[in-house]
XYZ file of C-alpha atoms in Angstrom:
779
model
C 0.000 0.000 0.000
C 1.175 3.473 -0.808
C 2.436 5.327 2.226
C 3.051 2.132 4.185
C 6.322 1.018 2.616
C 8.090 2.030 5.823
C 6.346 -0.880 7.591
C 7.885 -3.343 5.154
C 11.306 -1.877 5.890
C 10.715 -2.581 9.590
C 9.963 -6.214 8.891
C 12.971 -6.566 6.606
C 15.182 -5.430 9.484
C 14.635 -8.824 11.121
C 17.033 -10.286 8.584
C 19.863 -8.159 10.008
C 19.361 -9.197 13.627
C 21.826 -12.076 13.605
C 20.543 -15.490 14.870
C 17.355 -16.706 13.242
C 14.047 -16.322 14.986
C 13.883 -20.072 15.429
C 17.276 -20.224 17.108
C 16.736 -21.652 20.573
C 19.343 -19.240 21.963
C 17.523 -16.228 20.590
C 15.173 -14.271 22.831
C 12.812 -11.694 21.439
C 11.901 -10.561 24.940
C 15.517 -9.596 25.730
C 15.185 -11.158 29.175
C 17.966 -13.712 28.825
C 20.597 -11.843 26.814
C 22.253 -10.273 29.817
C 22.415 -6.878 28.009
C 20.635 -3.649 28.733
C 18.654 -2.299 25.800
C 16.855 1.066 25.777
C 14.360 -0.459 23.347
C 13.015 -2.802 26.038
C 10.084 -0.408 26.322
C 8.719 -1.604 22.967
C 8.466 -5.190 24.175
C 7.691 -4.740 27.884
C 4.855 -2.218 27.527
C 1.450 -3.075 26.105
C 0.348 -1.077 23.074
C -1.961 1.642 24.358
C -2.548 3.766 21.272
C -2.636 3.477 17.513
C -0.411 6.404 16.584
C 1.637 5.493 13.531
C 3.395 8.852 13.737
C 5.145 7.626 16.862
C 6.390 4.558 14.994
C 7.676 6.670 12.091
C 9.558 8.900 14.531
C 11.057 5.884 16.268
C 12.172 4.454 12.922
C 13.944 7.691 12.059
C 15.781 7.643 15.406
C 16.728 3.977 15.001
C 18.072 4.544 11.493
C 20.441 7.222 12.772
C 22.131 4.919 15.316
C 25.630 4.005 14.187
C 26.150 0.988 16.414
C 24.914 -1.907 14.279
C 23.993 -4.193 17.205
C 21.940 -1.544 18.959
C 20.288 -0.477 15.680
C 19.323 -4.056 14.787
C 18.004 -4.730 18.293
C 15.812 -1.665 18.128
C 14.517 -2.537 14.687
C 13.722 -6.078 15.836
C 11.686 -4.829 18.759
C 9.872 -2.274 16.635
C 8.935 -5.040 14.204
C 7.316 -7.036 16.975
C 5.595 -3.916 18.215
C 3.976 -3.492 14.822
C 2.980 -7.155 14.820
C 1.260 -6.699 18.193
C -0.369 -3.536 16.893
C -1.825 -5.307 13.861
C -3.030 -8.229 15.960
C -4.798 -5.942 18.434
C -6.437 -3.954 15.639
C -7.782 -7.182 14.180
C -9.065 -8.319 17.575
C -10.812 -5.015 18.273
C -12.399 -5.119 14.841
C -13.863 -8.564 15.547
C -15.135 -7.461 18.965
C -16.743 -4.391 17.438
C -18.527 -6.509 14.832
C -19.729 -8.888 17.548
C -21.131 -6.041 19.662
C -22.900 -4.496 16.676
C -24.406 -7.877 15.816
C -25.519 -8.348 19.416
C -27.139 -4.898 19.514
C -28.970 -5.569 16.265
C -30.337 -8.825 17.700
C -31.505 -7.125 20.895
C -33.090 -4.316 18.879
C -35.412 -6.822 17.196
C -36.545 -8.339 20.510
C -39.875 -6.978 21.808
C -39.534 -5.017 25.057
C -41.735 -7.386 27.125
C -39.450 -10.288 26.182
C -36.327 -8.215 26.738
C -37.305 -7.643 30.362
C -37.206 -11.369 31.110
C -34.211 -12.263 28.961
C -31.646 -14.355 30.859
C -28.522 -12.699 32.128
C -26.297 -14.507 29.634
C -27.368 -12.025 26.929
C -26.437 -9.087 29.112
C -23.208 -7.410 28.106
C -20.293 -8.295 30.354
C -22.073 -11.054 32.272
C -19.817 -13.915 31.250
C -16.461 -13.868 32.953
C -17.583 -11.145 35.319
C -14.980 -11.781 37.943
C -12.715 -8.976 38.988
C -9.976 -10.314 36.753
C -9.761 -13.719 35.158
C -6.368 -15.372 35.110
C -5.548 -17.240 31.962
C -3.958 -20.696 32.032
C -0.912 -19.384 30.209
C -0.089 -16.896 32.906
C -1.644 -13.903 31.208
C -4.554 -11.929 32.549
C -7.863 -11.612 30.835
C -9.715 -8.393 31.479
C -12.889 -9.585 29.824
C -15.802 -8.238 31.790
C -13.582 -7.100 34.614
C -10.939 -4.725 35.786
C -7.352 -4.853 34.547
C -4.840 -6.075 37.072
C -1.911 -3.870 38.012
C 0.954 -4.932 35.769
C 3.150 -1.840 35.788
C 4.103 1.030 38.046
C 2.482 3.456 35.606
C -0.926 1.909 36.221
C -0.421 2.099 39.987
C 0.626 5.732 39.708
C -2.491 6.521 37.666
C -4.593 4.801 40.297
C -2.864 6.855 43.009
C -3.629 10.049 41.123
C -7.320 9.157 40.917
C -7.550 8.199 44.606
C -5.362 10.852 46.212
C -8.298 13.122 47.097
C -10.093 10.375 49.027
C -9.526 9.798 52.738
C -11.214 6.503 53.527
C -11.577 4.928 56.948
C -11.887 1.124 56.730
C -12.687 -1.296 59.567
C -11.681 -4.973 59.444
C -12.835 -7.497 62.074
C -11.207 -10.833 62.938
C -12.023 -12.078 66.428
C -10.386 -15.422 67.116
C -6.745 -16.425 67.332
C -3.664 -14.510 68.436
C -3.129 -11.510 66.168
C -0.108 -9.243 66.088
C 1.866 -7.504 63.361
C 5.297 -9.057 63.867
C 6.484 -12.591 64.688
C 3.050 -14.135 64.257
C 2.736 -17.512 66.001
C 1.133 -19.256 63.054
C 0.342 -22.893 63.779
C 0.300 -22.417 67.547
C -3.295 -23.643 67.554
C -6.158 -24.190 65.137
C -7.292 -20.553 65.540
C -3.939 -18.963 64.725
C -3.404 -19.944 61.112
C -3.571 -18.566 57.602
C -6.492 -16.244 58.354
C -4.393 -14.348 60.913
C -1.658 -13.728 58.356
C -4.224 -12.800 55.702
C -6.023 -10.121 57.731
C -2.812 -8.573 59.075
C -1.258 -8.319 55.618
C -4.525 -7.027 54.150
C -4.703 -4.277 56.781
C -1.064 -3.361 56.213
C -1.466 -3.276 52.435
C -4.680 -1.231 52.552
C -3.027 1.256 54.902
C -0.357 1.910 52.258
C -2.812 2.439 49.390
C -3.548 5.932 48.066
C -6.934 7.225 49.136
C -6.990 5.221 52.382
C -6.370 7.342 55.473
C -6.755 4.780 58.257
C -7.391 1.036 58.602
C -8.405 -0.541 61.920
C -8.241 -4.310 62.430
C -10.467 -5.045 65.421
C -9.758 -8.214 67.373
C -9.888 -9.615 70.905
C -7.617 -8.390 73.671
C -5.986 -11.363 75.391
C -4.190 -10.894 78.719
C -3.826 -14.541 79.686
C -0.829 -15.967 81.561
C -0.097 -18.492 78.805
C 0.265 -15.968 75.963
C 2.685 -13.176 75.177
C 2.092 -9.766 76.744
C 1.858 -8.130 73.303
C -1.627 -9.608 72.761
C -2.877 -7.538 75.689
C -1.809 -4.194 74.248
C -4.905 -2.133 73.314
C -3.309 -0.657 70.158
C -0.540 -1.756 67.813
C 0.520 0.164 64.736
C 1.416 -2.020 61.771
C 4.735 -1.248 60.145
C 3.983 0.447 56.799
C 5.044 -1.296 53.604
C 6.824 1.814 52.390
C 8.097 5.028 53.859
C 6.629 7.481 51.342
C 3.093 7.586 52.710
C 0.419 9.195 50.540
C -1.398 10.623 53.533
C -0.129 12.389 56.601
C -1.704 12.785 59.986
C -1.544 11.526 63.517
C -3.972 8.637 62.864
C -2.987 7.638 59.336
C -1.832 4.086 58.626
C -3.010 0.657 59.747
C -3.598 -0.440 63.336
C -4.557 -3.523 65.323
C -7.168 -2.522 67.896
C -7.739 -5.062 70.670
C -11.097 -4.866 72.410
C -11.655 -6.789 75.683
C -14.551 -9.234 75.649
C -15.170 -12.721 76.944
C -13.490 -14.241 79.995
C -10.740 -12.031 81.386
C -7.261 -13.516 81.766
C -8.205 -16.542 79.684
C -7.526 -17.435 76.053
C -10.412 -19.495 74.670
C -11.003 -21.154 71.261
C -13.367 -19.673 68.698
C -16.073 -22.258 69.464
C -16.523 -20.672 72.907
C -16.661 -17.051 71.728
C -20.256 -17.100 70.489
C -21.950 -15.965 73.758
C -19.646 -12.943 73.943
C -20.235 -11.470 70.452
C -22.636 -8.813 71.765
C -20.022 -7.707 74.305
C -17.540 -7.188 71.502
C -20.110 -5.194 69.523
C -20.566 -2.848 72.495
C -16.835 -2.233 72.773
C -16.301 -1.917 69.023
C -19.180 0.515 68.644
C -17.819 2.684 71.444
C -14.401 2.697 69.783
C -15.716 3.576 66.312
C -17.792 6.426 67.719
C -14.724 7.794 69.449
C -12.543 7.387 66.357
C -15.132 9.148 64.176
C -14.735 12.237 66.384
C -10.939 12.061 66.227
C -10.960 11.769 62.440
C -13.479 14.594 62.163
C -10.831 16.954 63.504
C -8.150 15.624 61.172
C -9.872 15.028 57.842
C -13.594 15.633 58.355
C -13.734 19.441 58.735
C -15.570 18.982 62.011
C -18.009 16.360 60.697
C -17.853 12.754 61.968
C -15.961 10.400 59.653
C -17.665 7.003 59.457
C -16.165 3.805 58.065
C -16.384 3.423 54.298
C -17.021 -0.257 55.012
C -16.963 -2.835 57.796
C -15.384 -6.111 56.694
C -15.942 -9.269 58.732
C -13.645 -12.287 58.458
C -15.032 -15.728 59.404
C -18.506 -16.356 60.828
C -17.953 -14.896 64.312
C -16.580 -11.606 62.997
C -19.245 -11.604 60.281
C -21.966 -11.796 62.920
C -20.399 -8.866 64.763
C -19.916 -6.893 61.548
C -23.589 -7.387 60.650
C -24.665 -5.876 63.960
C -22.220 -2.962 63.702
C -23.152 -2.306 60.097
C -26.806 -2.175 61.085
C -26.214 0.269 63.905
C -23.937 2.580 61.936
C -25.764 2.136 58.604
C -22.524 1.629 56.652
C -21.796 -0.956 53.928
C -20.690 -4.399 55.050
C -18.286 -6.821 53.350
C -17.695 -10.426 54.319
C -15.029 -13.078 53.736
C -15.884 -16.535 55.010
C -12.394 -18.141 54.812
C -14.115 -21.472 55.481
C -17.858 -22.140 55.601
C -19.805 -24.110 58.169
C -22.182 -25.933 55.836
C -19.351 -27.117 53.623
C -17.271 -28.182 56.626
C -20.236 -30.126 58.020
C -20.618 -32.019 54.728
C -16.900 -32.799 54.514
C -16.738 -34.162 58.073
C -19.885 -36.256 57.573
C -18.324 -37.778 54.440
C -15.417 -39.042 56.539
C -17.884 -40.998 58.690
C -15.926 -40.507 61.895
C -18.422 -38.305 63.753
C -22.170 -37.965 63.936
C -23.911 -34.665 63.368
C -24.493 -34.232 67.105
C -20.833 -34.876 67.845
C -19.784 -32.370 65.187
C -22.110 -29.761 66.632
C -20.771 -30.377 70.137
C -17.160 -30.066 69.004
C -17.391 -27.177 66.533
C -20.675 -25.425 67.518
C -21.417 -25.886 63.845
C -25.120 -25.004 63.939
C -24.471 -21.697 65.700
C -21.787 -20.974 63.125
C -24.106 -21.746 60.204
C -26.768 -19.511 61.706
C -24.253 -16.669 62.007
C -23.246 -17.148 58.375
C -26.877 -16.928 57.270
C -27.212 -13.646 59.179
C -23.996 -12.364 57.684
C -24.955 -13.171 54.097
C -28.322 -11.526 54.591
C -26.614 -8.356 55.842
C -23.688 -8.076 53.403
C -23.512 -5.990 50.275
C -20.428 -7.740 48.938
C -19.061 -11.232 49.604
C -15.344 -11.487 48.841
C -14.126 -14.940 47.884
C -10.817 -16.266 46.665
C -12.144 -18.613 43.994
C -15.120 -19.098 41.692
C -15.584 -22.609 43.107
C -16.396 -21.132 46.505
C -19.266 -19.160 44.978
C -20.692 -21.936 42.844
C -20.364 -24.883 45.210
C -20.164 -23.526 48.758
C -22.176 -20.315 49.076
C -25.010 -21.913 47.154
C -25.648 -24.117 50.200
C -27.015 -21.142 52.159
C -30.633 -20.051 52.261
C -29.700 -16.363 52.084
C -27.726 -16.722 48.861
C -28.556 -18.104 45.445
C -25.852 -17.658 42.772
C -28.341 -18.061 39.911
C -30.738 -15.513 41.408
C -27.855 -13.129 42.042
C -26.828 -13.197 38.380
C -30.405 -12.688 37.210
C -30.942 -9.739 39.556
C -27.689 -8.161 38.402
C -28.621 -8.606 34.764
C -32.088 -7.106 35.303
C -30.576 -4.193 37.171
C -28.182 -3.453 34.308
C -31.169 -3.247 31.956
C -33.061 -1.054 34.470
C -35.702 -3.756 34.896
C -37.436 -4.032 38.265
C -36.182 -6.676 40.727
C -39.393 -6.407 42.791
C -37.551 -5.834 46.058
C -35.378 -8.944 45.827
C -31.762 -8.605 46.936
C -28.764 -10.927 47.065
C -25.227 -9.849 47.998
C -22.732 -9.529 45.170
C -19.974 -12.203 45.218
C -16.575 -10.968 44.060
C -13.497 -13.082 43.372
C -10.323 -11.359 44.608
C -7.359 -13.698 45.111
C -5.270 -12.962 48.219
C -2.119 -10.978 47.736
C 1.474 -11.584 48.697
C 4.462 -9.381 49.435
C 7.322 -10.145 47.033
C 9.913 -7.544 47.994
C 11.881 -9.964 50.186
C 11.883 -12.737 47.571
C 14.659 -12.933 44.974
C 13.758 -15.928 42.787
C 16.547 -17.798 41.085
C 16.789 -16.754 37.437
C 19.366 -19.341 36.508
C 18.937 -22.907 35.368
C 17.414 -25.743 37.320
C 20.826 -26.994 38.402
C 21.639 -24.007 40.560
C 21.858 -25.041 44.189
C 20.881 -21.653 45.507
C 17.321 -22.046 44.228
C 16.143 -18.558 44.958
C 18.429 -18.040 47.955
C 19.430 -14.419 48.344
C 22.774 -15.193 49.947
C 25.891 -16.363 48.200
C 26.983 -19.994 48.092
C 29.371 -19.416 51.012
C 26.672 -18.055 53.341
C 25.975 -20.223 56.415
C 22.919 -22.423 56.299
C 19.888 -21.216 58.297
C 19.468 -22.963 61.689
C 16.088 -24.380 60.716
C 17.761 -26.469 58.002
C 19.642 -28.518 60.572
C 16.436 -28.911 62.595
C 14.798 -30.547 59.567
C 17.682 -32.551 58.117
C 18.702 -34.130 61.455
C 15.849 -36.602 60.971
C 17.160 -37.856 57.602
C 19.635 -40.619 56.939
C 20.201 -39.125 53.464
C 19.477 -35.369 53.582
C 20.388 -34.836 49.894
C 17.241 -36.452 48.514
C 14.382 -34.193 47.304
C 12.091 -33.013 50.095
C 8.319 -33.419 49.878
C 7.166 -30.518 52.055
C 3.773 -30.239 53.786
C 3.103 -27.184 55.932
C -0.167 -27.480 57.871
C -1.397 -27.858 61.431
C -2.358 -31.377 62.589
C -6.052 -31.039 61.895
C -8.210 -33.842 60.427
C -9.343 -31.698 57.486
C -5.705 -31.108 56.480
C -5.540 -34.825 55.580
C -1.931 -35.334 56.667
C -2.505 -38.976 57.645
C -3.468 -39.861 54.063
C -0.258 -38.198 52.846
C 1.855 -40.238 55.287
C 0.101 -43.450 54.211
C 0.675 -42.641 50.534
C 4.367 -41.999 51.189
C 4.784 -45.069 53.367
C 3.172 -47.520 50.941
C 5.011 -46.292 47.820
C 8.472 -47.865 47.925
C 9.675 -46.000 44.806
C 8.710 -42.646 46.328
C 10.505 -43.461 49.584
C 13.644 -44.403 47.647
C 13.676 -41.102 45.748
C 12.547 -38.535 48.331
C 12.208 -37.528 51.981
C 9.031 -36.247 53.656
C 8.962 -33.131 55.863
C 5.888 -32.292 57.960
C 5.818 -28.774 59.451
C 2.868 -29.109 61.839
C 2.985 -25.909 63.873
C 4.746 -25.598 67.233
C 4.453 -27.868 70.241
C 6.248 -28.588 73.492
C 4.344 -31.622 74.700
C 1.786 -33.697 72.826
C -0.312 -34.013 75.988
C -0.671 -30.216 76.098
C -2.152 -30.045 72.590
C -5.864 -30.030 71.905
C -7.543 -33.418 71.741
C -8.105 -33.187 67.988
C -4.559 -32.088 67.103
C -2.892 -34.578 69.446
C -4.963 -37.403 67.950
C -3.777 -36.539 64.438
C -0.140 -36.255 65.526
C -0.249 -39.593 67.356
C -1.749 -41.212 64.260
C 1.133 -39.885 62.160
C 3.732 -41.173 64.624
C 2.113 -44.609 64.609
C 2.163 -44.667 60.789
C 5.855 -43.763 60.761
C 6.492 -46.689 63.056
C 4.191 -49.013 61.111
C 5.968 -48.437 57.787
C 9.403 -48.103 59.457
C 10.046 -44.682 57.936
C 12.659 -43.566 60.457
C 15.319 -41.566 58.645
C 12.858 -40.642 55.880
C 10.297 -38.407 57.646
C 11.055 -35.129 59.456
C 8.612 -33.543 61.904
C 10.383 -30.754 63.893
C 8.688 -29.453 67.033
C 9.375 -25.738 66.602
C 9.827 -23.132 63.908
C 9.438 -19.361 63.729
C 7.287 -17.595 61.199
C 10.379 -15.783 59.965
C 11.962 -19.181 59.184
C 9.222 -20.322 56.787
C 10.985 -18.784 53.734
C 14.128 -20.732 54.655
C 12.064 -23.936 54.793
C 10.794 -23.276 51.271
C 14.346 -22.592 50.092
C 15.613 -25.857 51.547
C 12.931 -27.851 49.715
C 13.640 -25.966 46.466
C 17.377 -26.517 46.835
C 16.846 -30.276 46.976
C 14.491 -30.071 43.952
C 11.558 -31.018 46.137
C 7.787 -30.598 45.928
C 5.259 -28.727 48.049
C 2.018 -30.579 48.792
C -1.304 -29.463 50.249
C -3.392 -32.639 50.733
C -6.351 -30.945 52.473
C -9.803 -32.281 51.674
C -10.804 -28.786 50.576
C -8.788 -25.577 50.593
C -10.544 -22.164 50.419
C -7.540 -20.681 48.627
C -4.124 -21.994 49.633
C -1.844 -19.039 50.275
C 1.003 -21.428 51.096
C 0.823 -22.701 47.520
C 1.567 -19.200 46.232
C 4.384 -18.742 48.737
C 5.948 -22.058 47.720
C 5.710 -21.148 44.017
C 7.480 -17.848 44.707
C 10.487 -19.826 45.937
C 10.523 -22.195 42.962
C 8.624 -25.169 44.395
C 6.222 -27.130 42.162
C 2.982 -28.112 43.868
C 0.692 -31.064 44.366
C -2.659 -29.949 45.744
C -6.275 -30.924 46.213
C -8.615 -30.503 43.280
C -11.282 -29.074 45.608
C -11.346 -25.322 46.100
C -8.752 -22.616 45.588
C -5.855 -24.724 44.236
C -7.832 -25.170 41.012
C -7.600 -21.438 40.295
C -3.967 -21.296 41.414
C -3.043 -24.181 39.119
C -4.847 -22.476 36.245
C -2.911 -19.257 36.810
C 0.555 -20.594 37.628
C 0.561 -23.941 35.772
C 3.173 -25.186 38.216
C 2.008 -28.599 39.411
C -0.626 -31.310 39.603
C -4.070 -31.601 41.214
C -5.216 -34.786 42.947
C -8.238 -36.308 44.620
C -7.466 -35.935 48.358
C -9.526 -39.035 49.170
C -7.457 -41.165 46.755
C -4.228 -42.245 48.416
C -2.799 -43.749 45.236
C -3.474 -40.529 43.297
C -1.390 -38.550 45.810
C 1.527 -41.006 45.599
C 1.477 -41.080 41.780
C 1.513 -37.281 41.481
C 4.411 -36.906 43.919
C 6.391 -39.665 42.210
C 5.813 -38.116 38.800
C 7.176 -34.717 39.841
C 10.124 -36.109 41.792
C 11.180 -38.602 39.117
C 10.666 -36.453 35.999
C 13.256 -33.655 36.245
C 12.095 -31.979 33.040
C 8.536 -31.754 34.350
C 9.853 -30.473 37.685
C 11.915 -27.771 35.976
C 8.995 -26.744 33.764
C 6.640 -26.400 36.748
C 9.233 -24.405 38.640
C 9.809 -21.955 35.797
C 6.069 -21.552 35.167
C 5.493 -20.707 38.814
C 8.290 -18.142 38.935
C 7.183 -16.551 35.665
C 3.521 -16.169 36.675
C 3.763 -15.585 40.418
C 3.384 -11.818 40.178
C -0.202 -12.299 39.127
C -0.784 -12.363 42.873
C 0.262 -9.244 44.781
C -1.221 -7.024 47.463
C -1.348 -3.821 45.348
C -3.476 -5.650 42.787
C -5.714 -7.096 45.486
C -6.192 -3.726 47.208
C -6.853 -1.854 43.960
C -9.732 -4.174 43.142
C -10.879 -4.170 46.776
C -11.122 -0.365 46.880
C -12.897 -0.301 43.526
C -15.627 -2.524 44.982
C -15.964 -0.342 48.070
C -16.375 2.669 45.789
C -19.404 0.961 44.216
C -21.209 1.054 47.575
C -23.111 4.252 48.244
C -21.600 6.161 51.199
C -23.992 6.233 54.147
C -24.012 7.527 57.681
C -25.862 6.609 60.893
C -29.587 7.287 60.783
C -29.546 9.049 64.144
C -27.636 11.976 62.620
C -30.776 12.794 60.620
C -32.933 12.374 63.723
C -30.719 14.700 65.758
C -31.259 17.660 63.422
C -34.973 17.001 62.925
C -34.775 15.514 59.446
C -37.317 12.974 58.305
C -36.489 9.698 56.668
C -36.726 9.852 52.950
C -37.515 6.831 50.884
C -33.817 6.435 50.031
C -33.079 6.297 53.773
C -35.659 3.641 54.590
C -34.728 0.649 56.755
C -34.464 -1.536 53.679
C -31.642 0.660 52.416
C -29.280 -0.433 55.186
C -28.625 -3.650 53.270
C -28.204 -2.628 49.679
C -26.737 0.066 47.519
C -29.442 2.017 45.699
C -26.925 3.123 43.102
C -26.421 -0.572 42.350
C -29.986 -1.845 42.519
C -31.955 1.333 41.653
C -35.191 -0.070 43.005
C -37.941 2.166 44.356
C -41.675 2.019 44.681
C -42.144 4.436 41.787
C -39.902 2.274 39.622
C -42.006 -0.796 40.277
C -45.208 1.064 39.433
C -43.618 2.467 36.281
C -42.462 -0.982 35.110
C -45.862 -2.532 35.715
C -47.716 0.172 33.826
C -50.528 1.045 36.219
C -51.591 0.127 39.709
C -55.146 0.353 40.934
C -56.071 2.627 43.812
C -56.575 -0.218 46.266
C -53.026 -1.403 45.688
C -51.714 2.141 46.109
C -53.604 2.555 49.346
C -52.205 -0.733 50.616
C -48.695 0.440 49.820
C -49.208 3.771 51.520
C -50.744 2.122 54.564
C -47.762 -0.117 55.309
C -46.616 0.547 58.866
C -43.178 1.750 57.799
C -43.479 4.930 59.889
C -40.685 6.526 57.938
C -42.390 9.930 57.982
C -43.055 10.232 61.664
C -40.751 11.936 64.122
C -38.896 11.096 67.295
C -38.602 7.556 68.569
C -41.582 6.291 66.497
C -39.417 6.331 63.396
C -37.699 3.202 64.627
C -40.741 1.208 65.789
C -40.815 -1.338 62.981
C -37.085 -1.752 62.571
C -34.971 -4.584 63.901
C -33.349 -3.615 67.191
C -29.931 -3.750 68.683
C -29.327 -2.549 72.220
C -25.935 -1.556 73.462
C -24.698 0.051 76.666
C -23.183 3.508 76.649
C -19.667 3.220 77.980
C -19.977 6.547 79.698
C -23.260 6.229 81.551
C -23.979 2.507 81.532
C -27.604 3.004 80.330
C -29.123 1.458 77.229
C -29.026 3.750 74.267
C -31.802 4.249 71.744
C -32.578 1.137 69.701
C -31.168 1.413 66.213
C -32.142 -0.093 62.849
C -31.013 -3.193 61.060
C -32.825 -4.751 58.181
C -33.343 -8.478 58.144
C -31.457 -9.471 61.295
C -34.493 -10.065 63.474
C -35.447 -13.103 61.427
C -32.938 -15.040 63.504
C -34.070 -15.263 67.103
C -30.750 -16.519 68.475
C -28.900 -13.253 67.981
C -28.241 -11.622 71.384
C -30.298 -8.525 72.033
C -32.871 -9.115 69.273
C -36.452 -10.105 69.917
C -38.011 -12.718 67.671
C -41.290 -10.932 66.996
C -39.709 -7.674 65.833
C -39.548 -8.125 62.077
C -39.035 -5.216 59.711
C -41.578 -4.653 56.952
C -39.281 -5.557 54.079
C -38.569 -8.973 55.634
C -42.121 -9.814 56.719
C -42.830 -11.522 53.415
């Protein structure tokens, strides 16, 4: 084509590059050449505009370079840039034709049929997760938000958010929570959730637009625990020094509120009767903090939380009550769900339903989860499987109904008052700044170790290898507490009965910290004793390591040791909500073997760094481990895939999507502020509104009447005669709302009862009377 001959000259420049494009030693991405090239921009950055003038200018600059190697390198990269440009133009053209065809089809559909069309025909419905991770390590932004893949994107996000000053409240009640030297694995309550919520709070506190993050938990001043868990306030060390916000209260904090038995640390199953006590203390704290923030960033007006986020059922129950009192949006993360856990334990056939309820208080937990789902605006999950297979077990949530309501809302079609919380998939993040993955070949003994080859070995290495008769064999590493659902006994059986696997590898079990087996809980001690008996049964002495102690700071060294021996990381749990340890292991170059139930499915799809197995099939576990240990090419491929794709998971990406979802919730404030100045409730401030975002659902009485055409006078009179009492004054405004009573910390008297939609359907919530049911839930 005339005027485009310069493009052909770009492509001809490939001939001058040197090695052929099919040469295995050639690298178009310039990652393995060991040379710095200023043209790396053309390959590393995604094409963002279609300006051919820029390409012409670049060609002129490249032609003037005298150094032949640099000139040819630049021309090569520009050629591939043009190829990407042409491919993207073709793709956009096809998408444009598809959208035009879709619009033409919808234009021919009669409006009455369009109103009831299934959500699949709605634009953007398919693949509507926050960001879908492709199996090849790329990221699909179809129907979702782009993930952060460059500092430029993060800087643009910071520019957009810098004017905001959000106050976010996280709640996690059980376990021992502190910012440094976390005692993960100390007991069943101090595990991955503790690390997750602390790192989430820390990461959110460093994000632009977030002024303060409070992680509310229980204050523990028991003789058997460290004194730090009794400190009322702990500031989390910021991720970076250049804070976006300034102020006395900016950053992230752990706030410990006393509730439950004093001077006694109790498991989460015994915390249920004390939830209302925590709500009293948390409410008093938030009210006080709102006044403090009003002086700093609120221009004298109270600053209320942008959201209250509950983690696990107990904190979700508390968050539902606080959200109802303060009339602020609520988010919920289940971490593990009671109904699914009940089914998994029943499948094992070891306990009856009554025994399970006695041990885990499972029915109270399920009831709290039903309350929480009914009160949440957004449910944050780690995987799509959790939405489709686990949340669908609950009465308050129906994934099919949720999609239909969302599709109708997008077409401005009435939902007739129905509401279901929005499930969002946001994989957990990870901090990578302390990890330096090995970029060399698979034969490098350092395997991602930051130190040189002459550096002394970490002390934890000797603690692990002292069990082995041959410490140079590959290590099969399992890092989990001795809990029945972690399925460690099946792993030990699989290892013990596979002679080939025992000849090729060693097994390391990192099962938390213990001093004496008799001092462990009955459940954990039973699992550990079973493992010791299996080791003796199969005579695996010298082949299995099970150290008694390790520090959280030593976990990276444990991963490095397994990677150095060309080992494998395994998570044999019956079901895993996400599997953060799988991501950590991949960051250090460890291939994985994991359960095919739950989060590992999504991790495997993103990282492509291992194998999935049926956790109930002992032979399947042994075969997968043997395959990875014996096949060095497969091991090396899985390792490289994991290292190449691991940055799909990071805290900045997680927090960016997290804050975007909070921004979709309409900001609200406590209803009593309107009462104090004599305002009347408007329809947008009705009790129903405390559960859903009107900007998201856009449902009102007028909208329903408009969609239905006409309503007779009798129906209108019935609607107007509903005892909502939203236009009265004083205390009568709250007559038909669900009630929550709390004690004023100052005077000790009960304060005015405050609204919460939907909660009074569950008569086992402390402080709520069974017969008090709000109008919108009476049906």
